[in-house]
PDB file of C-alpha atoms in Angstrom:
ATOM      1  CA  ILE A 559     -90.332 112.077 -84.808  1.00  0.00           C
ATOM      2  CA  THR A 560     -87.922 109.518 -85.341  1.00  0.00           C
ATOM      3  CA  CYS A 561     -84.965 111.823 -84.716  1.00  0.00           C
ATOM      4  CA  VAL A 562     -86.173 112.749 -81.300  1.00  0.00           C
ATOM      5  CA  THR A 563     -86.119 109.085 -80.367  1.00  0.00           C
ATOM      6  CA  ILE A 564     -82.441 109.006 -81.147  1.00  0.00           C
ATOM      7  CA  PHE A 565     -81.514 112.146 -79.515  1.00  0.00           C
ATOM      8  CA  CYS A 566     -82.869 110.626 -76.288  1.00  0.00           C
ATOM      9  CA  GLY A 567     -80.521 107.417 -76.634  1.00  0.00           C
ATOM     10  CA  PHE A 568     -77.847 110.099 -77.334  1.00  0.00           C
ATOM     11  CA  VAL A 569     -78.509 111.610 -73.690  1.00  0.00           C
ATOM     12  CA  LEU A 570     -78.181 108.269 -72.010  1.00  0.00           C
ATOM     13  CA  MET A 571     -75.229 107.617 -73.849  1.00  0.00           C
ATOM     14  CA  ILE A 572     -73.202 111.106 -73.012  1.00  0.00           C
ATOM     15  CA  SER A 573     -74.515 110.942 -69.526  1.00  0.00           C
ATOM     16  CA  THR A 574     -71.437 108.649 -68.957  1.00  0.00           C
ATOM     17  CA  SER A 575     -68.872 111.493 -70.050  1.00  0.00           C
ATOM     18  CA  VAL A 576     -70.748 114.878 -69.282  1.00  0.00           C
ATOM     19  CA  PRO A 577     -71.001 115.855 -65.790  1.00  0.00           C
ATOM     20  CA  GLY A 578     -74.357 117.723 -65.870  1.00  0.00           C
ATOM     21  CA  VAL A 579     -76.468 115.205 -67.026  1.00  0.00           C
ATOM     22  CA  SER A 580     -78.182 113.777 -64.082  1.00  0.00           C
ATOM     23  CA  PRO A 581     -79.885 110.279 -63.745  1.00  0.00           C
ATOM     24  CA  SER A 582     -83.361 111.879 -63.462  1.00  0.00           C
ATOM     25  CA  ILE A 583     -82.314 113.562 -66.898  1.00  0.00           C
ATOM     26  CA  CYS A 584     -81.914 109.963 -68.260  1.00  0.00           C
ATOM     27  CA  VAL A 585     -85.179 108.858 -66.935  1.00  0.00           C
ATOM     28  CA  ALA A 586     -86.988 111.762 -68.316  1.00  0.00           C
ATOM     29  CA  ALA A 587     -85.246 111.111 -71.676  1.00  0.00           C
ATOM     30  CA  THR A 588     -86.032 107.589 -71.675  1.00  0.00           C
ATOM     31  CA  PHE A 589     -90.057 108.386 -71.200  1.00  0.00           C
ATOM     32  CA  VAL A 590     -89.790 111.092 -73.953  1.00  0.00           C
ATOM     33  CA  GLY A 591     -88.225 108.556 -76.459  1.00  0.00           C
ATOM     34  CA  LEU A 592     -90.829 106.184 -75.778  1.00  0.00           C
ATOM     35  CA  VAL A 593     -93.594 108.968 -76.371  1.00  0.00           C
ATOM     36  CA  ALA A 594     -91.746 109.959 -79.657  1.00  0.00           C
ATOM     37  CA  ASP A 595     -91.669 106.248 -80.574  1.00  0.00           C
ATOM     38  CA  VAL A 596     -95.421 105.938 -80.082  1.00  0.00           C
ATOM     39  CA  LEU A 597     -96.220 108.947 -82.053  1.00  0.00           C
ATOM     40  CA  ASP A 598     -93.860 108.015 -84.879  1.00  0.00           C
ATOM     41  CA  GLY A 599     -95.938 104.643 -85.376  1.00  0.00           C
ATOM     42  CA  THR A 600     -99.076 106.139 -84.723  1.00  0.00           C
ATOM     43  CA  ALA A 601     -98.113 109.291 -87.422  1.00  0.00           C
ATOM     44  CA  ALA A 602     -96.937 106.498 -90.115  1.00  0.00           C
ATOM     45  CA  ARG A 603    -100.260 104.813 -89.424  1.00  0.00           C
ATOM     46  CA  LYS A 604    -102.530 107.660 -89.879  1.00  0.00           C
ATOM     47  CA  LEU A 605    -100.657 109.015 -92.881  1.00  0.00           C
ATOM     48  CA  GLN A 606    -100.181 105.469 -94.478  1.00  0.00           C
ATOM     49  CA  VAL A 607     -96.744 106.214 -95.003  1.00  0.00           C
ATOM     50  CA  LYS A 608     -94.911 102.701 -94.506  1.00  0.00           C
ATOM     51  CA  SER A 609     -91.382 101.888 -96.418  1.00  0.00           C
ATOM     52  CA  LYS A 610     -88.518  99.622 -95.749  1.00  0.00           C
ATOM     53  CA  PHE A 611     -86.478 102.444 -94.841  1.00  0.00           C
ATOM     54  CA  GLY A 612     -88.963 103.846 -92.183  1.00  0.00           C
ATOM     55  CA  ALA A 613     -88.995 100.604 -90.623  1.00  0.00           C
ATOM     56  CA  SER A 614     -85.285 100.070 -90.675  1.00  0.00           C
ATOM     57  CA  PHE A 615     -84.841 103.853 -89.506  1.00  0.00           C
ATOM     58  CA  ASP A 616     -87.373 103.261 -86.422  1.00  0.00           C
ATOM     59  CA  GLN A 617     -85.562  99.980 -85.519  1.00  0.00           C
ATOM     60  CA  LEU A 618     -82.067 101.757 -85.411  1.00  0.00           C
ATOM     61  CA  ALA A 619     -83.637 104.684 -83.379  1.00  0.00           C
ATOM     62  CA  ASP A 620     -84.779 102.003 -81.022  1.00  0.00           C
ATOM     63  CA  LEU A 621     -81.717 100.593 -80.715  1.00  0.00           C
ATOM     64  CA  THR A 622     -80.152 103.742 -79.814  1.00  0.00           C
ATOM     65  CA  CYS A 623     -82.369 105.080 -77.315  1.00  0.00           C
ATOM     66  CA  PHE A 624     -83.999 101.415 -75.888  1.00  0.00           C
ATOM     67  CA  GLY A 625     -80.786  99.214 -76.343  1.00  0.00           C
ATOM     68  CA  ILE A 626     -77.385 100.785 -76.378  1.00  0.00           C
ATOM     69  CA  GLY A 627     -78.262 103.865 -74.413  1.00  0.00           C
ATOM     70  CA  PRO A 628     -79.772 101.905 -71.620  1.00  0.00           C
ATOM     71  CA  GLY A 629     -77.021  99.379 -71.417  1.00  0.00           C
ATOM     72  CA  ILE A 630     -74.473 102.153 -71.131  1.00  0.00           C
ATOM     73  CA  PHE A 631     -76.583 104.191 -68.725  1.00  0.00           C
ATOM     74  CA  PHE A 632     -77.076 100.967 -66.592  1.00  0.00           C
ATOM     75  CA  THR A 633     -73.259  99.948 -66.506  1.00  0.00           C
ATOM     76  CA  ARG A 634     -72.359 103.946 -65.467  1.00  0.00           C
ATOM     77  CA  GLN A 635     -74.795 103.783 -62.495  1.00  0.00           C
ATOM     78  CA  GLY A 636     -73.620 100.597 -61.196  1.00  0.00           C
ATOM     79  CA  LEU A 637     -70.095 101.151 -61.369  1.00  0.00           C
ATOM     80  CA  SER A 638     -70.447 104.556 -59.938  1.00  0.00           C
ATOM     81  CA  GLN A 639     -71.591 103.178 -56.622  1.00  0.00           C
ATOM     82  CA  LEU A 640     -68.826 100.726 -56.785  1.00  0.00           C
ATOM     83  CA  ASP A 641     -64.912 100.923 -55.119  1.00  0.00           C
ATOM     84  CA  GLY A 642     -62.676 101.607 -57.690  1.00  0.00           C
ATOM     85  CA  ASP A 643     -59.988  98.849 -56.302  1.00  0.00           C
ATOM     86  CA  GLY A 644     -60.059  96.796 -59.217  1.00  0.00           C
ATOM     87  CA  LEU A 645     -61.869  93.872 -61.128  1.00  0.00           C
ATOM     88  CA  SER A 646     -64.288  92.667 -58.216  1.00  0.00           C
ATOM     89  CA  TRP A 647     -67.131  90.136 -58.562  1.00  0.00           C
ATOM     90  CA  ALA A 648     -69.550  93.288 -58.235  1.00  0.00           C
ATOM     91  CA  VAL A 649     -67.785  95.066 -61.033  1.00  0.00           C
ATOM     92  CA  ILE A 650     -67.558  91.963 -63.432  1.00  0.00           C
ATOM     93  CA  LEU A 651     -71.349  91.242 -62.861  1.00  0.00           C
ATOM     94  CA  THR A 652     -72.334  94.584 -63.840  1.00  0.00           C
ATOM     95  CA  LEU A 653     -70.012  94.825 -66.760  1.00  0.00           C
ATOM     96  CA  LEU A 654     -71.459  91.612 -67.902  1.00  0.00           C
ATOM     97  CA  ALA A 655     -75.197  92.574 -67.576  1.00  0.00           C
ATOM     98  CA  GLY A 656     -74.407  95.812 -69.302  1.00  0.00           C
ATOM     99  CA  TYR A 657     -73.049  94.112 -72.097  1.00  0.00           C
ATOM    100  CA  ALA A 658     -75.666  91.387 -72.253  1.00  0.00           C
ATOM    101  CA  TYR A 659     -78.438  94.103 -72.373  1.00  0.00           C
ATOM    102  CA  VAL A 660     -76.623  95.625 -75.596  1.00  0.00           C
ATOM    103  CA  ALA A 661     -76.098  92.566 -77.214  1.00  0.00           C
ATOM    104  CA  CYS A 662     -79.576  91.377 -76.736  1.00  0.00           C
ATOM    105  CA  SER A 663     -80.918  94.414 -77.779  1.00  0.00           C
ATOM    106  CA  THR A 664     -78.880  94.567 -80.895  1.00  0.00           C
ATOM    107  CA  PHE A 665     -79.918  90.786 -81.646  1.00  0.00           C
ATOM    108  CA  ARG A 666     -83.373  91.223 -81.431  1.00  0.00           C
ATOM    109  CA  ILE A 667     -83.370  94.450 -83.656  1.00  0.00           C
ATOM    110  CA  ALA A 668     -81.239  92.669 -86.188  1.00  0.00           C
ATOM    111  CA  ARG A 669     -83.464  89.740 -85.966  1.00  0.00           C
ATOM    112  CA  GLU A 670     -86.623  91.926 -86.646  1.00  0.00           C
ATOM    113  CA  LEU A 671     -85.018  93.501 -89.418  1.00  0.00           C
ATOM    114  CA  ILE A 672     -84.021  90.303 -91.046  1.00  0.00           C
ATOM    115  CA  VAL A 673     -86.881  87.891 -90.102  1.00  0.00           C
ATOM    116  CA  HIS A 674     -89.403  90.525 -91.077  1.00  0.00           C
ATOM    117  CA  ASP A 675     -87.721  91.841 -94.065  1.00  0.00           C
ATOM    118  CA  CYS A 676     -87.551  95.369 -92.631  1.00  0.00           C
ATOM    119  CA  THR A 677     -91.236  95.319 -92.479  1.00  0.00           C
ATOM    120  CA  ARG A 678     -93.318  95.849 -89.125  1.00  0.00           C
ATOM    121  CA  PRO A 679     -95.380  93.135 -88.343  1.00  0.00           C
ATOM    122  CA  LEU A 680     -98.187  92.940 -85.607  1.00  0.00           C
ATOM    123  CA  TYR A 681     -96.396  90.939 -83.106  1.00  0.00           C
ATOM    124  CA  PHE A 682     -92.976  91.082 -81.268  1.00  0.00           C
ATOM    125  CA  VAL A 683     -90.492  88.396 -81.102  1.00  0.00           C
ATOM    126  CA  GLY A 684     -89.558  88.539 -77.473  1.00  0.00           C
ATOM    127  CA  ILE A 685     -90.269  91.530 -75.315  1.00  0.00           C
ATOM    128  CA  PRO A 686     -89.633  94.850 -76.777  1.00  0.00           C
ATOM    129  CA  THR A 687     -86.610  96.766 -76.241  1.00  0.00           C
ATOM    130  CA  ASN A 688     -88.665  99.617 -75.171  1.00  0.00           C
ATOM    131  CA  LEU A 689     -90.368  97.558 -72.862  1.00  0.00           C
ATOM    132  CA  ALA A 690     -87.196  96.360 -71.309  1.00  0.00           C
ATOM    133  CA  CYS A 691     -85.866 100.187 -71.257  1.00  0.00           C
ATOM    134  CA  VAL A 692     -88.454 101.717 -68.961  1.00  0.00           C
ATOM    135  CA  ALA A 693     -87.764  98.956 -66.413  1.00  0.00           C
ATOM    136  CA  VAL A 694     -83.963  99.378 -66.847  1.00  0.00           C
ATOM    137  CA  VAL A 695     -83.272 102.966 -66.990  1.00  0.00           C
ATOM    138  CA  PRO A 696     -85.572 104.104 -64.060  1.00  0.00           C
ATOM    139  CA  LEU A 697     -84.367 101.297 -61.654  1.00  0.00           C
ATOM    140  CA  SER A 698     -80.762 102.032 -62.606  1.00  0.00           C
ATOM    141  CA  ALA A 699     -81.281 105.626 -61.679  1.00  0.00           C
ATOM    142  CA  VAL A 700     -82.877 104.671 -58.262  1.00  0.00           C
ATOM    143  CA  PHE A 701     -81.263 102.101 -56.984  1.00  0.00           C
ATOM    144  CA  PRO A 702     -77.738 102.164 -58.784  1.00  0.00           C
ATOM    145  CA  GLY A 703     -75.796  99.969 -56.263  1.00  0.00           C
ATOM    146  CA  ASN A 704     -78.631  97.200 -55.710  1.00  0.00           C
ATOM    147  CA  PRO A 705     -77.198  93.777 -55.808  1.00  0.00           C
ATOM    148  CA  VAL A 706     -80.022  92.511 -57.601  1.00  0.00           C
ATOM    149  CA  LEU A 707     -80.283  94.899 -60.482  1.00  0.00           C
ATOM    150  CA  PRO A 708     -77.619  93.187 -62.743  1.00  0.00           C
ATOM    151  CA  PHE A 709     -79.640  89.905 -62.244  1.00  0.00           C
ATOM    152  CA  LEU A 710     -82.863  91.684 -63.312  1.00  0.00           C
ATOM    153  CA  VAL A 711     -80.991  93.369 -66.528  1.00  0.00           C
ATOM    154  CA  MET A 712     -79.703  89.963 -67.615  1.00  0.00           C
ATOM    155  CA  ILE A 713     -83.181  88.230 -67.282  1.00  0.00           C
ATOM    156  CA  LEU A 714     -84.682  90.920 -69.363  1.00  0.00           C
ATOM    157  CA  SER A 715     -81.768  90.978 -71.749  1.00  0.00           C
ATOM    158  CA  ALA A 716     -82.760  87.036 -72.089  1.00  0.00           C
ATOM    159  CA  MET A 717     -86.789  87.946 -72.605  1.00  0.00           C
ATOM    160  CA  MET A 718     -85.448  90.415 -75.343  1.00  0.00           C
ATOM    161  CA  VAL A 719     -84.253  87.082 -77.377  1.00  0.00           C
ATOM    162  CA  MET A 720     -86.511  84.639 -76.496  1.00  0.00           C
ATOM    163  CA  PRO A 721     -88.493  83.275 -79.383  1.00  0.00           C
ATOM    164  CA  LEU A 722     -92.039  84.152 -78.176  1.00  0.00           C
ATOM    165  CA  LYS A 723     -94.342  86.022 -80.014  1.00  0.00           C
ATOM    166  CA  ILE A 724     -95.953  88.691 -78.138  1.00  0.00           C
ATOM    167  CA  PRO A 725     -98.840  90.875 -79.781  1.00  0.00           C
ATOM    168  CA  LYS A 726     -98.242  94.274 -80.226  1.00  0.00           C
ATOM    169  CA  GLY A 727    -100.503  96.442 -77.876  1.00  0.00           C
ATOM    170  CA  LEU A 728     -99.653  93.815 -75.123  1.00  0.00           C
ATOM    171  CA  GLY A 729    -103.342  92.883 -74.720  1.00  0.00           C
ATOM    172  CA  VAL A 730    -104.037  96.432 -73.914  1.00  0.00           C
ATOM    173  CA  PHE A 731    -104.380  97.759 -77.273  1.00  0.00           C
ATOM    174  CA  THR A 732    -105.391  96.194 -80.972  1.00  0.00           C
ATOM    175  CA  VAL A 733    -102.649  97.471 -83.247  1.00  0.00           C
ATOM    176  CA  THR A 734    -103.428  96.997 -87.037  1.00  0.00           C
ATOM    177  CA  ASP A 735    -101.940  98.385 -89.958  1.00  0.00           C
ATOM    178  CA  THR A 736    -104.074 101.509 -89.902  1.00  0.00           C
ATOM    179  CA  GLU A 737    -104.948 102.079 -86.111  1.00  0.00           C
ATOM    180  CA  VAL A 738    -104.633 101.441 -82.554  1.00  0.00           C
ATOM    181  CA  VAL A 739    -107.905 100.749 -80.564  1.00  0.00           C
ATOM    182  CA  THR A 740    -107.946 100.013 -76.645  1.00  0.00           C
ATOM    183  CA  SER A 741    -109.216  96.827 -75.676  1.00  0.00           C
ATOM    184  CA  CYS A 742    -112.587  98.326 -74.617  1.00  0.00           C
ATOM    185  CA  GLY A 743    -112.946  99.309 -78.152  1.00  0.00           C
ATOM    186  CA  LYS A 744    -113.490 102.343 -80.385  1.00  0.00           C
ATOM    187  CA  ARG A 745    -114.735 105.474 -78.414  1.00  0.00           C
ATOM    188  CA  LYS A 746    -118.406 106.315 -79.837  1.00  0.00           C
ATOM    189  CA  ASP A 747    -118.522 110.088 -80.955  1.00  0.00           C
TER     190      ASP A 747
END
């Protein structure tokens, strides 16, 4: 399941060089990657198969699909709307925002791997990369030349590295080592 997440990140990355990969395919790949990431965690909890390798592999898959891929996709989308007349402020801002997204998502995941010793705690430190990604990729696909978008990407980048603990499930679900329960509780059989 984790390899599906990696493949979806790969699709985002090759979209810059393969002409047939449209922005809508990239948005779909982002959501498929998100579903695969959720299913991966659910399967690990249900099967009770947790390991340092699995936690590290999952984090690196997240970096591919929700960190590096979206940063490259955002940069491509932004630059495709700008004139090719050299380095304008819009080009510099787009490059800076794309780089900030990749650097901050890499920092965030590296911090998770080190701070939590390759285990999966029940909270996030800063917003998760997959949460930032579901904003960045669709907005980049729909509004590629929007001058506000680079600023939004930089804000999301900063939020990924902020030292704030956010519970997994984001208040909608309760996540434990063995299950995920909605805020309304378990369904009665």
